[in-house]
Coordinates of N, CA and C in Angstrom, one line a residue:
M161 N 111.8 62.1 76.7 CA 110.6 62.5 77.0 C 109.7 61.9 75.8
K162 N 108.4 61.5 76.3 CA 107.3 61.0 75.4 C 106.9 62.0 74.5
K163 N 106.6 61.5 73.1 CA 106.2 62.5 72.1 C 104.7 62.6 72.4
D164 N 104.1 63.7 72.0 CA 102.6 64.0 71.9 C 102.1 63.8 73.4
L165 N 102.7 64.1 74.4 CA 102.3 64.0 75.8 C 101.8 65.2 76.2
H166 N 102.2 66.3 75.9 CA 101.8 67.7 76.2 C 100.8 68.4 75.0
P167 N 99.9 69.0 75.3 CA 99.1 69.6 74.5 C 99.9 70.9 73.6
D168 N 99.3 71.0 72.4 CA 99.9 72.2 71.6 C 99.7 73.4 72.3
Y169 N 100.9 74.2 72.3 CA 100.9 75.6 73.2 C 101.1 76.6 71.9
H170 N 100.2 77.4 71.6 CA 100.2 78.3 70.4 C 99.6 79.6 70.6
T171 N 99.5 80.5 69.7 CA 99.2 81.8 69.8 C 97.7 81.9 69.6
I172 N 97.0 82.6 70.5 CA 95.5 82.8 70.2 C 95.3 84.4 70.4
K173 N 94.1 84.8 69.9 CA 93.7 86.3 70.5 C 92.6 86.2 71.3
V174 N 92.6 87.1 72.1 CA 91.5 87.2 73.2 C 90.8 88.5 72.9
Q175 N 89.5 88.4 72.7 CA 88.6 89.5 72.6 C 87.9 89.9 73.8
M176 N 88.1 91.2 74.5 CA 87.3 91.5 75.7 C 86.0 91.9 75.1
T177 N 85.1 92.2 76.2 CA 83.7 92.5 76.0 C 83.5 94.0 75.4
D178 N 84.6 94.6 75.7 CA 84.6 96.2 75.0 C 85.2 96.1 73.7
G179 N 85.5 95.0 73.0 CA 86.0 94.8 71.6 C 87.5 95.0 71.6
T180 N 88.3 95.2 72.7 CA 89.8 95.2 72.5 C 90.3 93.8 72.4
V181 N 91.2 93.6 71.7 CA 91.9 92.3 71.2 C 93.3 92.3 71.7
F182 N 93.8 91.2 72.2 CA 95.2 91.0 72.4 C 95.7 89.5 72.3
E183 N 96.9 89.3 72.0 CA 97.3 88.1 71.6 C 98.0 87.5 72.9
T184 N 97.9 86.1 73.0 CA 98.6 85.5 74.2 C 98.7 84.0 73.7
R185 N 99.5 83.3 74.4 CA 99.8 81.9 74.1 C 98.9 81.1 75.0
S186 N 98.3 79.9 74.6 CA 97.4 79.1 75.3 C 97.4 77.7 74.6
T187 N 96.7 76.8 75.4 CA 96.5 75.5 74.9 C 95.1 75.3 74.3
W188 N 94.2 76.5 74.4 CA 92.9 76.5 74.0 C 92.8 76.7 72.6
G189 N 91.9 76.0 71.9 CA 91.5 76.2 70.4 C 92.8 75.9 69.5
K190 N 92.7 76.4 68.4 CA 93.7 76.1 67.3 C 94.6 77.5 67.1
E191 N 95.7 77.3 66.5 CA 96.5 78.4 66.2 C 95.8 79.6 65.5
G192 N 95.7 80.9 66.1 CA 95.2 82.0 65.5 C 93.7 82.0 65.9
A193 N 93.1 81.1 66.8 CA 91.5 81.1 67.1 C 91.6 82.5 68.0
T194 N 90.3 83.0 67.9 CA 89.8 84.2 68.8 C 88.9 83.6 69.9
M195 N 89.3 83.9 71.2 CA 88.5 83.6 72.3 C 87.7 84.9 72.7
Q196 N 86.4 84.7 72.8 CA 85.6 86.0 73.1 C 85.1 85.7 74.5
L197 N 85.4 86.6 75.4 CA 85.0 86.6 76.8 C 83.8 87.1 77.1
D198 N 82.9 86.4 77.9 CA 81.6 86.7 78.3 C 81.7 87.7 79.5
I199 N 82.7 87.5 80.3 CA 82.9 88.3 81.6 C 84.1 88.9 81.3
D200 N 84.2 90.3 81.6 CA 85.5 91.0 81.2 C 86.3 91.3 82.5
P201 N 87.4 90.8 82.6 CA 88.3 90.7 83.9 C 88.7 92.2 84.2
L202 N 88.4 93.2 83.3 CA 89.0 94.5 83.6 C 87.9 95.3 84.5
V203 N 86.6 94.7 84.5 CA 85.6 95.4 85.2 C 84.9 94.4 86.2
H204 N 84.9 93.2 86.1 CA 84.4 92.2 87.0 C 85.0 92.2 88.5
P205 N 84.0 92.2 89.4 CA 84.6 92.2 90.8 C 85.5 91.1 91.3
A206 N 85.4 90.1 90.6 CA 86.2 88.9 91.1 C 87.7 89.2 90.8
W207 N 88.0 90.0 89.7 CA 89.4 90.3 89.5 C 89.7 91.8 89.9
T208 N 88.9 92.7 90.0 CA 89.3 93.9 90.4 C 89.1 94.2 91.9
G209 N 88.9 93.1 92.7 CA 88.8 93.3 94.2 C 87.6 94.1 94.6
G210 N 86.4 93.9 93.8 CA 85.3 94.7 94.2 C 84.7 94.3 95.8
R211 N 83.9 95.1 96.2 CA 83.4 94.9 97.5 C 82.5 93.6 97.5
G212 N 82.6 92.7 98.4 CA 81.8 91.8 98.7 C 80.9 91.8 99.8
T213 N 79.5 91.6 100.0 CA 79.0 91.6 101.2 C 78.6 90.3 101.7
M214 N 78.7 90.1 103.0 CA 78.5 88.8 103.5 C 77.1 89.0 104.2
L215 N 76.3 88.0 103.9 CA 74.9 88.0 104.4 C 74.8 87.0 105.4
D216 N 74.4 87.3 106.6 CA 74.2 86.4 107.7 C 72.8 85.8 107.8
A217 N 72.7 84.8 107.1 CA 71.2 84.2 106.9 C 71.1 83.2 108.1
G218 N 70.2 83.6 109.0 CA 69.6 83.0 110.0 C 70.6 83.1 111.3
G219 N 71.7 84.0 111.3 CA 72.6 84.0 112.3 C 73.6 83.1 112.5
Q220 N 73.9 82.5 111.2 CA 74.9 81.5 111.2 C 76.3 81.9 111.7
V221 N 76.6 83.1 111.4 CA 78.0 83.6 111.8 C 77.9 83.8 113.5
A222 N 76.8 84.3 113.9 CA 76.7 84.6 115.4 C 76.8 83.1 116.0
R223 N 76.0 82.2 115.6 CA 76.1 80.9 116.1 C 77.5 80.1 116.1
F224 N 78.2 80.4 115.1 CA 79.6 80.0 114.9 C 80.4 80.6 116.1
N225 N 80.4 81.9 116.1 CA 81.2 82.7 117.3 C 80.7 82.3 118.5
K226 N 79.5 82.0 118.8 CA 79.0 81.5 120.1 C 79.6 80.2 120.3
R227 N 79.6 79.3 119.5 CA 80.2 77.9 119.6 C 81.8 77.9 119.6
F228 N 82.4 78.6 118.7 CA 83.8 78.5 118.7 C 84.7 79.8 118.9
G229 N 84.0 80.8 119.4 CA 84.6 82.2 119.5 C 85.8 82.2 120.5
G230 N 85.6 81.4 121.5 CA 86.6 81.3 122.5 C 87.9 80.5 122.3
L231 N 88.1 79.9 121.2 CA 89.2 78.9 120.8 C 90.4 79.9 120.6
T232 N 91.5 79.6 121.0 CA 92.7 80.3 120.9 C 93.7 79.2 120.8
L233 N 94.8 79.6 120.1 CA 96.1 78.5 120.2 C 97.0 79.1 121.2
K234 N 97.0 78.6 122.4 CA 97.9 78.9 123.4 C 98.9 77.9 123.7
R235 N 100.0 78.4 124.1 CA 101.4 77.6 124.4 C 101.4 77.1 125.8

């Protein structure tokens, strides 16, 4: 294998928005650096599966269903 091909994989600290800190391994930063999160994955809907609402601006979903609603995969 070639030398110096892969980035350095080391231990860092991750600080959540509520102040809790845990250690993990990453290629980010230097050994012992602290990554401070702006968005907390413990409460953010992207990670917790929060409800998303679909807005039908201008009837785009209805127009799509009108054009392509009858398509099926028949054998």
